[in-house]
Amino acid sequence: MKILILIQRNYGERIAQQVKARKLPEWSVDVVKLPSIEYSKALDSPEEALEEISFSNCDLLLSLGEQPSVPLLIPAIVHRTGAKAVIIAVDNPDWVPGRGLEEQLINELKEKNTSCYFAKPLCSLKPQNDPFINEFTTVFGLPILEITVKDGFIEDVKVRRGSPCGSTWFVAHKLSGIPVSQAKYDAAIQLSNYPCLASTKIDHSLKDSIMHMACHILQKEIERAVLPND
């Protein structure tokens, strides 16, 4: 599978590094760094906004843009890359302002036979009705942990699927040896120490911050993983 990752700043750079480091051997990963692009230019002249940027062909496009102008460019980038599936990370409510834009993009890309999925947060990504997104989620997405417990303490943690930012592997390494009763609280601390780069701003559709959602996702998986052992 050919993956093309769109980044702009540190948030995207760290995820791109993790995907490259943990990818399956049969995947190829290219990264394109987008400049700051004015919203009005992306809206009125997306092709012109992209004319000096080179893109490789891909099966899966992972958009880690940090401006609301970036989603407006996705159809033009899909046209140039031949992408069959698109994942758009929404780890900040300002990056994709409004459900209307999401629905518009999903419908527009569907007409081009391209799947499009918005992941809020990115670590909530689950398998979808698309073979390329499903292949990506064999490694990255909603965390799946295998935790071994002995005498009330966590003995070992294996990551079966982890957040694309790498935080799941970081936290898993820190959990070994601690009491099960303390695990989800320590996980929250370690996720902050990593640090999680999702926004602390309240997302009105979630009625919570996206960072808190990422923390809850990990804590819920830890609770699930220790239940059969505790």
Tab-separated table of C-alpha atoms in Angstrom:
chain	number	residue	atom	x	y	z
A	1	MET	CA	0.000	0.000	0.000
A	2	LYS	CA	1.243	3.478	-0.892
A	3	ILE	CA	0.593	6.096	1.779
A	4	LEU	CA	0.981	9.845	1.285
A	5	ILE	CA	1.009	11.983	4.436
A	6	LEU	CA	0.271	15.712	4.355
A	7	ILE	CA	1.855	17.682	7.195
A	8	GLN	CA	2.422	21.327	8.105
A	9	ARG	CA	4.120	21.571	11.510
A	10	ASN	CA	5.297	19.532	14.541
A	11	TYR	CA	1.986	17.750	15.067
A	12	GLY	CA	2.100	16.144	11.654
A	13	GLU	CA	5.860	15.622	11.636
A	14	ARG	CA	5.735	13.409	14.737
A	15	ILE	CA	2.913	11.265	13.338
A	16	ALA	CA	4.697	10.893	10.003
A	17	GLN	CA	7.831	9.723	11.835
A	18	GLN	CA	5.829	7.145	13.802
A	19	VAL	CA	4.052	5.806	10.731
A	20	LYS	CA	7.379	5.432	8.931
A	21	ALA	CA	8.971	3.707	11.928
A	22	ARG	CA	6.122	1.245	12.607
A	23	LYS	CA	4.712	0.650	9.115
A	24	LEU	CA	4.306	-2.806	7.647
A	25	PRO	CA	7.206	-3.863	5.358
A	26	GLU	CA	4.973	-3.829	2.286
A	27	TRP	CA	3.915	-0.211	2.810
A	28	SER	CA	5.641	2.771	1.228
A	29	VAL	CA	5.272	6.155	2.912
A	30	ASP	CA	5.862	9.577	1.353
A	31	VAL	CA	5.479	12.885	3.175
A	32	VAL	CA	4.573	16.282	1.714
A	33	LYS	CA	4.923	19.418	3.803
A	34	LEU	CA	2.288	21.974	2.881
A	35	PRO	CA	2.934	25.687	3.321
A	36	SER	CA	0.522	28.007	5.077
A	37	ILE	CA	-2.329	28.530	2.632
A	38	GLU	CA	-4.944	31.273	2.871
A	39	TYR	CA	-8.500	30.002	3.242
A	40	SER	CA	-9.820	32.225	0.448
A	41	LYS	CA	-7.182	30.970	-1.982
A	42	ALA	CA	-7.877	27.334	-1.113
A	43	LEU	CA	-11.594	27.961	-1.591
A	44	ASP	CA	-11.399	29.864	-4.871
A	45	SER	CA	-8.294	28.432	-6.568
A	46	PRO	CA	-7.202	25.113	-5.003
A	47	GLU	CA	-5.214	24.048	-8.073
A	48	GLU	CA	-3.343	27.342	-8.073
A	49	ALA	CA	-2.592	26.980	-4.358
A	50	LEU	CA	-0.968	23.600	-5.071
A	51	GLU	CA	0.756	24.282	-8.395
A	52	GLU	CA	4.305	24.453	-6.961
A	53	ILE	CA	3.921	21.308	-4.815
A	54	SER	CA	4.816	17.819	-6.061
A	55	PHE	CA	2.722	14.836	-5.003
A	56	SER	CA	3.408	11.132	-5.486
A	57	ASN	CA	0.684	8.675	-6.437
A	58	CYS	CA	-0.887	6.890	-3.468
A	59	ASP	CA	-3.594	4.502	-2.331
A	60	LEU	CA	-4.208	6.181	1.027
A	61	LEU	CA	-3.962	9.901	1.762
A	62	LEU	CA	-3.473	10.849	5.433
A	63	SER	CA	-4.167	14.541	5.975
A	64	LEU	CA	-2.559	16.076	9.060
A	65	GLY	CA	-3.127	19.685	8.034
A	66	GLU	CA	-3.354	22.282	10.784
A	67	GLN	CA	-5.344	24.946	8.923
A	68	PRO	CA	-9.013	25.008	7.877
A	69	SER	CA	-7.802	25.674	4.326
A	70	VAL	CA	-6.304	22.169	3.995
A	71	PRO	CA	-9.570	20.168	3.752
A	72	LEU	CA	-10.595	22.421	0.865
A	73	LEU	CA	-7.530	21.200	-1.044
A	74	ILE	CA	-8.233	17.490	-0.585
A	75	PRO	CA	-10.305	16.935	-3.777
A	76	ALA	CA	-7.580	18.539	-5.890
A	77	ILE	CA	-4.886	16.460	-4.157
A	78	VAL	CA	-6.940	13.282	-4.667
A	79	HIS	CA	-7.200	14.135	-8.368
A	80	ARG	CA	-3.423	14.525	-8.628
A	81	THR	CA	-2.479	11.468	-6.546
A	82	GLY	CA	-5.176	8.968	-7.493
A	83	ALA	CA	-5.873	8.301	-3.805
A	84	LYS	CA	-8.573	5.690	-3.225
A	85	ALA	CA	-9.088	6.560	0.448
A	86	VAL	CA	-8.555	9.623	2.644
A	87	ILE	CA	-8.195	9.925	6.414
A	88	ILE	CA	-8.473	13.467	7.762
A	89	ALA	CA	-7.220	13.977	11.315
A	90	VAL	CA	-9.267	16.353	13.449
A	91	ASP	CA	-7.246	16.817	16.618
A	92	ASN	CA	-8.218	20.486	16.833
A	93	PRO	CA	-11.784	21.773	16.270
A	94	ASP	CA	-10.428	24.728	14.279
A	95	TRP	CA	-8.956	22.504	11.555
A	96	VAL	CA	-12.328	21.392	10.152
A	97	PRO	CA	-14.880	24.034	11.146
A	98	GLY	CA	-18.294	22.424	10.862
A	99	ARG	CA	-19.998	19.157	10.050
A	100	GLY	CA	-21.256	20.664	6.789
A	101	LEU	CA	-17.762	20.730	5.294
A	102	GLU	CA	-17.175	17.124	6.356
A	103	GLU	CA	-20.366	15.937	4.643
A	104	GLN	CA	-19.581	17.960	1.535
A	105	LEU	CA	-16.119	16.410	1.218
A	106	ILE	CA	-17.357	12.884	1.909
A	107	ASN	CA	-20.017	13.209	-0.809
A	108	GLU	CA	-17.706	14.907	-3.313
A	109	LEU	CA	-15.021	12.247	-2.933
A	110	LYS	CA	-17.566	9.442	-3.025
A	111	GLU	CA	-18.436	10.566	-6.558
A	112	LYS	CA	-14.761	10.007	-7.416
A	113	ASN	CA	-14.900	6.493	-5.871
A	114	THR	CA	-12.719	7.661	-2.991
A	115	SER	CA	-13.586	6.913	0.632
A	116	CYS	CA	-13.163	9.746	3.122
A	117	TYR	CA	-13.146	9.450	6.903
A	118	PHE	CA	-12.740	12.189	9.520
A	119	ALA	CA	-11.067	10.923	12.712
A	120	LYS	CA	-11.730	13.039	15.827
A	121	PRO	CA	-9.349	12.408	17.513
A	122	LEU	CA	-7.049	10.517	15.159
A	123	CYS	CA	-6.610	7.794	17.803
A	124	SER	CA	-10.353	7.025	17.512
A	125	LEU	CA	-9.825	5.593	14.013
A	126	LYS	CA	-11.502	2.204	13.522
A	127	PRO	CA	-11.773	-0.101	10.508
A	128	GLN	CA	-14.209	1.278	7.937
A	129	ASN	CA	-15.855	0.002	4.797
A	130	ASP	CA	-12.646	0.516	2.835
A	131	PRO	CA	-9.735	-1.898	2.261
A	132	PHE	CA	-6.994	0.760	2.475
A	133	ILE	CA	-8.251	2.324	5.701
A	134	ASN	CA	-8.711	-1.171	7.110
A	135	GLU	CA	-5.130	-2.091	6.242
A	136	PHE	CA	-3.885	1.081	7.956
A	137	THR	CA	-5.847	0.157	11.089
A	138	THR	CA	-4.053	-3.173	11.373
A	139	VAL	CA	-1.286	-1.065	12.957
A	140	PHE	CA	-2.663	2.409	13.725
A	141	GLY	CA	-5.869	3.782	15.191
A	142	LEU	CA	-8.065	3.072	18.192
A	143	PRO	CA	-5.697	1.423	20.714
A	144	ILE	CA	-5.902	-2.310	21.349
A	145	LEU	CA	-3.822	-3.581	24.265
A	146	GLU	CA	-3.028	-7.024	25.582
A	147	ILE	CA	-2.244	-6.719	29.286
A	148	THR	CA	-0.956	-9.485	31.566
A	149	VAL	CA	-1.739	-9.083	35.248
A	150	LYS	CA	-0.170	-10.981	38.155
A	151	ASP	CA	-1.093	-10.535	41.829
A	152	GLY	CA	-2.846	-7.249	41.110
A	153	PHE	CA	0.093	-5.729	39.233
A	154	ILE	CA	0.583	-5.206	35.509
A	155	GLU	CA	3.256	-7.636	34.390
A	156	ASP	CA	3.364	-6.953	30.655
A	157	VAL	CA	1.661	-4.781	28.040
A	158	LYS	CA	1.604	-5.521	24.321
A	159	VAL	CA	0.253	-3.015	21.797
A	160	ARG	CA	-1.847	-4.701	19.109
A	161	ARG	CA	-2.917	-1.386	17.602
A	162	GLY	CA	-1.720	2.047	18.652
A	163	SER	CA	-2.307	5.729	18.145
A	164	PRO	CA	-0.539	7.064	15.017
A	165	CYS	CA	1.281	9.606	17.194
A	166	GLY	CA	3.071	6.787	19.069
A	167	SER	CA	1.615	7.607	22.482
A	168	THR	CA	0.135	4.123	22.996
A	169	TRP	CA	3.550	2.474	22.803
A	170	PHE	CA	5.026	5.144	25.109
A	171	VAL	CA	2.320	4.703	27.743
A	172	ALA	CA	2.390	0.894	27.477
A	173	HIS	CA	6.085	0.882	28.329
A	174	LYS	CA	5.372	2.935	31.467
A	175	LEU	CA	2.580	0.702	32.798
A	176	SER	CA	4.595	-2.424	33.558
A	177	GLY	CA	4.993	-3.020	37.293
A	178	ILE	CA	2.263	-0.697	38.548
A	179	PRO	CA	-0.910	-1.754	40.426
A	180	VAL	CA	-3.915	-2.423	38.207
A	181	SER	CA	-5.967	-0.010	40.321
A	182	GLN	CA	-3.557	2.792	39.402
A	183	ALA	CA	-3.183	2.016	35.700
A	184	LYS	CA	-5.731	4.322	34.107
A	185	TYR	CA	-4.645	7.272	36.248
A	186	ASP	CA	-0.971	6.747	35.420
A	187	ALA	CA	-1.925	6.410	31.751
A	188	ALA	CA	-3.490	9.878	31.805
A	189	ILE	CA	-0.328	11.351	33.326
A	190	GLN	CA	1.948	9.603	30.834
A	191	LEU	CA	-0.213	10.680	27.899
A	192	SER	CA	0.287	14.274	29.031
A	193	ASN	CA	4.011	13.683	29.428
A	194	TYR	CA	4.366	12.234	25.921
A	195	PRO	CA	2.792	14.800	25.214
A	196	CYS	CA	-0.537	14.366	23.466
A	197	LEU	CA	-0.728	17.192	20.909
A	198	ALA	CA	-4.517	17.177	20.540
A	199	SER	CA	-6.225	20.444	21.386
A	200	THR	CA	-7.359	21.357	24.900
A	201	LYS	CA	-10.004	23.656	23.417
A	202	ILE	CA	-13.605	22.533	23.991
A	203	ASP	CA	-15.090	20.956	20.887
A	204	HIS	CA	-18.786	21.830	20.866
A	205	SER	CA	-19.804	18.633	19.060
A	206	LEU	CA	-18.033	16.532	21.719
A	207	LYS	CA	-18.791	18.846	24.655
A	208	ASP	CA	-15.233	18.141	25.762
A	209	SER	CA	-11.705	18.787	24.557
A	210	ILE	CA	-10.238	16.449	21.956
A	211	MET	CA	-7.247	15.836	24.245
A	212	HIS	CA	-9.590	14.613	26.986
A	213	MET	CA	-11.296	12.347	24.463
A	214	ALA	CA	-7.923	10.844	23.548
A	215	CYS	CA	-7.222	10.230	27.233
A	216	HIS	CA	-10.642	8.622	27.803
A	217	ILE	CA	-10.104	6.336	24.801
A	218	LEU	CA	-6.838	5.023	26.231
A	219	GLN	CA	-8.212	4.658	29.771
A	220	LYS	CA	-11.237	2.744	28.506
A	221	GLU	CA	-9.000	0.320	26.604
A	222	ILE	CA	-6.827	-0.243	29.673
A	223	GLU	CA	-9.920	-1.031	31.741
A	224	ARG	CA	-11.103	-3.491	29.086
A	225	ALA	CA	-7.703	-5.157	28.772
A	226	VAL	CA	-7.230	-5.790	32.502
A	227	LEU	CA	-10.724	-7.093	33.288
A	228	PRO	CA	-10.148	-10.696	32.194
A	229	ASN	CA	-6.923	-10.828	34.205
A	230	ASP	CA	-7.816	-8.992	37.379
